[in-house]
PDB file of C-alpha atoms in Angstrom:
ATOM      1  CA  MET A   1      13.439 -82.448  49.858  1.00  0.00           C
ATOM      2  CA  LYS A   2      17.904 -83.671  48.505  1.00  0.00           C
ATOM      3  CA  LYS A   3      16.629 -83.242  45.724  1.00  0.00           C
ATOM      4  CA  LEU A   4      15.212 -79.400  45.806  1.00  0.00           C
ATOM      5  CA  PHE A   5      18.183 -78.362  47.623  1.00  0.00           C
ATOM      6  CA  LEU A   6      20.709 -80.235  45.263  1.00  0.00           C
ATOM      7  CA  ALA A   7      18.668 -77.961  42.136  1.00  0.00           C
ATOM      8  CA  SER A   8      19.300 -75.034  44.463  1.00  0.00           C
ATOM      9  CA  THR A   9      22.825 -75.770  44.973  1.00  0.00           C
ATOM     10  CA  LEU A  10      23.571 -75.932  41.270  1.00  0.00           C
ATOM     11  CA  ALA A  11      21.280 -73.379  40.168  1.00  0.00           C
ATOM     12  CA  ALA A  12      23.139 -71.102  42.440  1.00  0.00           C
ATOM     13  CA  ALA A  13      26.843 -72.285  40.899  1.00  0.00           C
ATOM     14  CA  PHE A  14      25.941 -72.653  37.860  1.00  0.00           C
ATOM     15  CA  ILE A  15      23.118 -69.866  36.908  1.00  0.00           C
ATOM     16  CA  ALA A  16      23.992 -66.739  39.411  1.00  0.00           C
ATOM     17  CA  PRO A  17      27.313 -66.183  38.019  1.00  0.00           C
ATOM     18  CA  ALA A  18      26.199 -65.781  34.785  1.00  0.00           C
ATOM     19  CA  PHE A  19      24.699 -62.510  35.921  1.00  0.00           C
ATOM     20  CA  ALA A  20      27.424 -61.343  38.096  1.00  0.00           C
ATOM     21  CA  GLY A  21      29.897 -60.497  34.895  1.00  0.00           C
ATOM     22  CA  GLY A  22      33.403 -62.311  33.978  1.00  0.00           C
ATOM     23  CA  LEU A  23      31.960 -66.307  33.735  1.00  0.00           C
ATOM     24  CA  SER A  24      34.679 -68.245  33.866  1.00  0.00           C
ATOM     25  CA  VAL A  25      33.857 -71.839  32.675  1.00  0.00           C
ATOM     26  CA  THR A  26      36.176 -74.067  32.224  1.00  0.00           C
ATOM     27  CA  GLY A  27      35.322 -78.016  30.566  1.00  0.00           C
ATOM     28  CA  GLY A  28      36.981 -80.920  30.916  1.00  0.00           C
ATOM     29  CA  ILE A  29      37.888 -84.935  31.409  1.00  0.00           C
ATOM     30  CA  ALA A  30      39.697 -86.443  34.035  1.00  0.00           C
ATOM     31  CA  THR A  31      40.486 -89.341  35.539  1.00  0.00           C
ATOM     32  CA  SER A  32      40.124 -90.053  38.955  1.00  0.00           C
ATOM     33  CA  SER A  33      42.198 -93.291  40.933  1.00  0.00           C
ATOM     34  CA  ILE A  34      40.325 -94.421  43.692  1.00  0.00           C
ATOM     35  CA  ARG A  35      41.014 -96.712  47.003  1.00  0.00           C
ATOM     36  CA  ALA A  36      40.102 -98.498  49.140  1.00  0.00           C
ATOM     37  CA  GLY A  37      41.844-101.067  52.098  1.00  0.00           C
ATOM     38  CA  GLY A  38      43.662-102.212  49.583  1.00  0.00           C
ATOM     39  CA  VAL A  39      41.018-102.516  46.572  1.00  0.00           C
ATOM     40  CA  SER A  40      41.576 -99.591  44.034  1.00  0.00           C
ATOM     41  CA  ALA A  41      39.884 -98.307  40.376  1.00  0.00           C
ATOM     42  CA  SER A  42      40.348 -96.430  37.598  1.00  0.00           C
ATOM     43  CA  VAL A  43      37.662 -93.802  36.627  1.00  0.00           C
ATOM     44  CA  PRO A  44      37.495 -91.776  33.539  1.00  0.00           C
ATOM     45  CA  GLN A  45      34.688 -88.428  33.759  1.00  0.00           C
ATOM     46  CA  ALA A  46      33.334 -85.186  32.674  1.00  0.00           C
ATOM     47  CA  ALA A  47      34.398 -81.984  34.737  1.00  0.00           C
ATOM     48  CA  LEU A  48      32.844 -78.341  34.871  1.00  0.00           C
ATOM     49  CA  GLY A  49      33.930 -75.683  36.781  1.00  0.00           C
ATOM     50  CA  VAL A  50      33.141 -72.576  36.714  1.00  0.00           C
ATOM     51  CA  SER A  51      33.373 -69.491  39.422  1.00  0.00           C
ATOM     52  CA  ASP A  52      32.890 -65.396  39.073  1.00  0.00           C
ATOM     53  CA  GLN A  53      32.883 -62.528  41.465  1.00  0.00           C
ATOM     54  CA  ALA A  54      30.308 -60.256  42.388  1.00  0.00           C
ATOM     55  CA  GLY A  55      32.535 -56.746  45.018  1.00  0.00           C
ATOM     56  CA  PRO A  56      34.900 -58.492  46.791  1.00  0.00           C
ATOM     57  CA  VAL A  57      33.097 -62.053  46.718  1.00  0.00           C
ATOM     58  CA  ALA A  58      34.479 -64.777  44.338  1.00  0.00           C
ATOM     59  CA  PHE A  59      32.665 -67.771  44.400  1.00  0.00           C
ATOM     60  CA  GLY A  60      31.644 -70.931  41.701  1.00  0.00           C
ATOM     61  CA  GLY A  61      31.164 -74.802  41.725  1.00  0.00           C
ATOM     62  CA  ASN A  62      32.879 -78.000  40.471  1.00  0.00           C
ATOM     63  CA  LEU A  63      31.683 -81.127  39.252  1.00  0.00           C
ATOM     64  CA  ALA A  64      33.361 -84.752  38.683  1.00  0.00           C
ATOM     65  CA  ASP A  65      31.073 -86.857  37.212  1.00  0.00           C
ATOM     66  CA  GLY A  66      31.822 -90.891  35.318  1.00  0.00           C
ATOM     67  CA  HIS A  67      32.037 -94.293  35.479  1.00  0.00           C
ATOM     68  CA  GLY A  68      34.885 -96.964  34.879  1.00  0.00           C
ATOM     69  CA  GLU A  69      36.071-100.929  35.922  1.00  0.00           C
ATOM     70  CA  GLY A  70      32.629-101.135  37.568  1.00  0.00           C
ATOM     71  CA  VAL A  71      32.369 -97.605  39.854  1.00  0.00           C
ATOM     72  CA  TYR A  72      29.945 -94.639  39.358  1.00  0.00           C
ATOM     73  CA  ALA A  73      31.495 -91.661  40.879  1.00  0.00           C
ATOM     74  CA  ARG A  74      30.497 -87.699  41.117  1.00  0.00           C
ATOM     75  CA  GLN A  75      32.568 -85.039  43.383  1.00  0.00           C
ATOM     76  CA  PHE A  76      30.446 -82.056  43.710  1.00  0.00           C
ATOM     77  CA  SER A  77      31.181 -78.534  45.312  1.00  0.00           C
ATOM     78  CA  VAL A  78      30.488 -74.949  45.493  1.00  0.00           C
ATOM     79  CA  PHE A  79      32.270 -72.339  46.990  1.00  0.00           C
ATOM     80  CA  ALA A  80      32.700 -68.905  47.939  1.00  0.00           C
ATOM     81  CA  GLY A  81      35.229 -66.528  49.316  1.00  0.00           C
ATOM     82  CA  MET A  82      37.453 -63.471  49.134  1.00  0.00           C
ATOM     83  CA  PRO A  83      40.567 -63.113  46.566  1.00  0.00           C
ATOM     84  CA  VAL A  84      43.468 -60.660  48.581  1.00  0.00           C
ATOM     85  CA  THR A  85      45.561 -59.511  45.519  1.00  0.00           C
ATOM     86  CA  VAL A  86      49.832 -60.142  47.085  1.00  0.00           C
ATOM     87  CA  SER A  87      50.778 -58.488  43.715  1.00  0.00           C
ATOM     88  CA  LYS A  88      50.234 -57.328  40.483  1.00  0.00           C
ATOM     89  CA  SER A  89      50.761 -61.396  39.223  1.00  0.00           C
ATOM     90  CA  ALA A  90      49.399 -63.555  42.476  1.00  0.00           C
ATOM     91  CA  ALA A  91      46.317 -63.798  44.903  1.00  0.00           C
ATOM     92  CA  VAL A  92      45.222 -65.525  47.431  1.00  0.00           C
ATOM     93  CA  THR A  93      41.621 -66.744  48.603  1.00  0.00           C
ATOM     94  CA  PRO A  94      40.771 -68.031  51.917  1.00  0.00           C
ATOM     95  CA  TYR A  95      37.542 -69.748  51.525  1.00  0.00           C
ATOM     96  CA  ALA A  96      33.874 -71.892  52.831  1.00  0.00           C
ATOM     97  CA  GLU A  97      32.996 -74.476  50.223  1.00  0.00           C
ATOM     98  CA  ILE A  98      30.203 -77.410  51.128  1.00  0.00           C
ATOM     99  CA  GLY A  99      29.956 -80.531  48.649  1.00  0.00           C
ATOM    100  CA  TYR A 100      28.565 -84.258  48.011  1.00  0.00           C
ATOM    101  CA  ASP A 101      30.784 -87.262  46.275  1.00  0.00           C
ATOM    102  CA  LYS A 102      29.367 -90.445  46.203  1.00  0.00           C
ATOM    103  CA  ILE A 103      31.324 -93.828  45.130  1.00  0.00           C
ATOM    104  CA  ASN A 104      28.720 -96.527  44.132  1.00  0.00           C
ATOM    105  CA  ALA A 105      26.300 -96.293  47.300  1.00  0.00           C
ATOM    106  CA  TYR A 106      28.817 -94.794  49.316  1.00  0.00           C
ATOM    107  CA  THR A 107      27.359 -91.655  50.145  1.00  0.00           C
ATOM    108  CA  ALA A 108      29.273 -88.450  52.153  1.00  0.00           C
ATOM    109  CA  LYS A 109      28.331 -84.392  51.874  1.00  0.00           C
ATOM    110  CA  HIS A 110      31.134 -82.408  53.255  1.00  0.00           C
ATOM    111  CA  VAL A 111      31.770 -78.715  54.772  1.00  0.00           C
ATOM    112  CA  ALA A 112      35.103 -77.748  54.747  1.00  0.00           C
ATOM    113  CA  VAL A 113      37.333 -74.108  54.668  1.00  0.00           C
ATOM    114  CA  GLY A 114      40.402 -73.435  52.710  1.00  0.00           C
ATOM    115  CA  VAL A 115      42.916 -71.333  50.298  1.00  0.00           C
ATOM    116  CA  LYS A 116      43.385 -71.461  46.425  1.00  0.00           C
ATOM    117  CA  ALA A 117      47.274 -68.716  45.559  1.00  0.00           C
ATOM    118  CA  ALA A 118      47.059 -68.075  41.800  1.00  0.00           C
ATOM    119  CA  VAL A 119      50.014 -66.536  39.494  1.00  0.00           C
ATOM    120  CA  ASP A 120      49.914 -65.337  36.267  1.00  0.00           C
ATOM    121  CA  ALA A 121      52.585 -65.257  34.849  1.00  0.00           C
ATOM    122  CA  ASP A 122      52.172 -64.924  31.560  1.00  0.00           C
ATOM    123  CA  PRO A 123      51.197 -66.284  28.902  1.00  0.00           C
ATOM    124  CA  VAL A 124      51.520 -69.764  31.645  1.00  0.00           C
ATOM    125  CA  GLU A 125      49.084 -69.153  35.859  1.00  0.00           C
ATOM    126  CA  LEU A 126      50.832 -71.487  37.834  1.00  0.00           C
ATOM    127  CA  PHE A 127      47.953 -72.196  40.778  1.00  0.00           C
ATOM    128  CA  GLY A 128      47.141 -74.347  43.743  1.00  0.00           C
ATOM    129  CA  GLY A 129      45.483 -75.014  47.893  1.00  0.00           C
ATOM    130  CA  ALA A 130      44.446 -77.101  50.154  1.00  0.00           C
ATOM    131  CA  LYS A 131      41.108 -77.550  52.263  1.00  0.00           C
ATOM    132  CA  VAL A 132      40.098 -78.966  55.758  1.00  0.00           C
ATOM    133  CA  GLY A 133      36.882 -79.509  56.542  1.00  0.00           C
ATOM    134  CA  ARG A 134      34.292 -81.947  58.073  1.00  0.00           C
ATOM    135  CA  SER A 135      32.411 -84.789  56.643  1.00  0.00           C
ATOM    136  CA  PHE A 136      28.053 -85.127  57.321  1.00  0.00           C
ATOM    137  CA  GLY A 137      25.842 -87.754  56.633  1.00  0.00           C
ATOM    138  CA  VAL A 138      28.332 -90.516  55.520  1.00  0.00           C
ATOM    139  CA  SER A 139      26.385 -93.808  54.386  1.00  0.00           C
ATOM    140  CA  GLY A 140      26.043 -96.536  51.564  1.00  0.00           C
ATOM    141  CA  VAL A 141      28.826 -99.224  53.766  1.00  0.00           C
ATOM    142  CA  PRO A 142      28.765-100.522  57.031  1.00  0.00           C
ATOM    143  CA  GLY A 143      30.079 -98.987  60.094  1.00  0.00           C
ATOM    144  CA  ALA A 144      29.801 -95.858  58.058  1.00  0.00           C
ATOM    145  CA  GLU A 145      30.727 -92.083  60.059  1.00  0.00           C
ATOM    146  CA  ASN A 146      31.426 -88.967  60.115  1.00  0.00           C
ATOM    147  CA  GLY A 147      35.018 -87.386  60.375  1.00  0.00           C
ATOM    148  CA  THR A 148      38.002 -85.550  59.146  1.00  0.00           C
ATOM    149  CA  TYR A 149      37.864 -84.147  55.146  1.00  0.00           C
ATOM    150  CA  LEU A 150      41.055 -84.003  53.124  1.00  0.00           C
ATOM    151  CA  GLY A 151      41.385 -82.085  50.021  1.00  0.00           C
ATOM    152  CA  ALA A 152      44.472 -80.523  47.363  1.00  0.00           C
ATOM    153  CA  ASN A 153      45.393 -79.195  44.557  1.00  0.00           C
ATOM    154  CA  ALA A 154      48.265 -78.598  41.892  1.00  0.00           C
ATOM    155  CA  GLY A 155      48.061 -77.208  38.344  1.00  0.00           C
ATOM    156  CA  VAL A 156      49.215 -75.434  35.608  1.00  0.00           C
ATOM    157  CA  GLY A 157      46.994 -73.505  32.695  1.00  0.00           C
ATOM    158  CA  PHE A 158      48.835 -72.229  29.459  1.00  0.00           C
ATOM    159  CA  ALA A 159      47.540 -69.528  27.115  1.00  0.00           C
ATOM    160  CA  ALA A 160      45.965 -70.165  23.768  1.00  0.00           C
ATOM    161  CA  GLY A 161      43.585 -69.176  21.824  1.00  0.00           C
ATOM    162  CA  SER A 162      40.479 -66.457  23.386  1.00  0.00           C
ATOM    163  CA  GLY A 163      41.122 -68.640  26.323  1.00  0.00           C
ATOM    164  CA  MET A 164      43.571 -72.000  28.394  1.00  0.00           C
ATOM    165  CA  VAL A 165      44.204 -75.543  28.538  1.00  0.00           C
ATOM    166  CA  GLN A 166      44.565 -76.241  32.195  1.00  0.00           C
ATOM    167  CA  VAL A 167      46.682 -79.019  33.323  1.00  0.00           C
ATOM    168  CA  GLY A 168      44.982 -80.702  37.169  1.00  0.00           C
ATOM    169  CA  TYR A 169      46.303 -82.847  39.908  1.00  0.00           C
ATOM    170  CA  ASP A 170      43.203 -82.709  42.746  1.00  0.00           C
ATOM    171  CA  TYR A 171      43.644 -85.467  45.999  1.00  0.00           C
ATOM    172  CA  THR A 172      40.813 -85.724  48.267  1.00  0.00           C
ATOM    173  CA  ARG A 173      40.827 -87.883  51.080  1.00  0.00           C
ATOM    174  CA  LEU A 174      36.786 -88.844  52.294  1.00  0.00           C
ATOM    175  CA  PRO A 175      36.462 -90.902  54.907  1.00  0.00           C
ATOM    176  CA  VAL A 176      35.055 -93.987  55.257  1.00  0.00           C
ATOM    177  CA  SER A 177      34.832 -95.482  59.728  1.00  0.00           C
ATOM    178  CA  ALA A 178      37.300 -95.886  61.760  1.00  0.00           C
ATOM    179  CA  GLY A 179      40.460 -96.695  60.082  1.00  0.00           C
ATOM    180  CA  LEU A 180      39.547 -96.498  57.182  1.00  0.00           C
ATOM    181  CA  ASN A 181      39.551 -93.454  54.194  1.00  0.00           C
ATOM    182  CA  ILE A 182      38.919 -93.366  50.229  1.00  0.00           C
ATOM    183  CA  ASP A 183      41.555 -91.496  48.576  1.00  0.00           C
ATOM    184  CA  VAL A 184      40.565 -90.290  45.433  1.00  0.00           C
ATOM    185  CA  SER A 185      43.794 -88.750  42.824  1.00  0.00           C
ATOM    186  CA  ARG A 186      41.739 -87.019  39.767  1.00  0.00           C
ATOM    187  CA  PHE A 187      44.400 -86.162  36.891  1.00  0.00           C
ATOM    188  CA  SER A 188      42.360 -83.239  34.152  1.00  0.00           C
ATOM    189  CA  VAL A 189      42.566 -81.694  30.985  1.00  0.00           C
ATOM    190  CA  GLY A 190      40.939 -78.464  29.640  1.00  0.00           C
ATOM    191  CA  TYR A 191      40.115 -75.437  28.787  1.00  0.00           C
ATOM    192  CA  ALA A 192      38.772 -72.322  30.884  1.00  0.00           C
ATOM    193  CA  MET A 193      37.470 -69.407  28.585  1.00  0.00           C
ATOM    194  CA  THR A 194      36.243 -66.241  30.405  1.00  0.00           C
ATOM    195  CA  PHE A 195      32.875 -64.319  29.210  1.00  0.00           C
TER     196      PHE A 195
END
């Protein structure tokens, strides 16, 4: 059942957008700094993002996956939101998200709401956002329990060729148990193209 759910979610995030027009795809590399209880590791990752818009609804998904210093880490999420244009070059998007995080044996799913903002000052684009939610299905470590899920990101893009080079930072706080969280800070560099 879990495999069917994951397969359906992947299909919705990565295949469905191809039929809506205006598909944006970002591929890149990232380094995640993972810290929990005084222990830390640096994990190189490959990152993939897709997004599209059908009518007033923007939707898409993100995946980061990698291994380093004895730590395996994967983050996956899909989102849907309603972009609001606030000026000729700026937009704000309230959105809802569901996702999954795995760090070695630790796993957690989450639902969250957030807001993204983007300013297009051609040839440069600035973007960022914040989200808050609740984890569920936390497992894999002693005393694991659900808790508050937090995230934020910021970045800049530079027009290059037919796409855009993007440099970004994002932070995620994953609840583990009462008084213990996993903090994930990820720096990424990627290239985005719209089809």
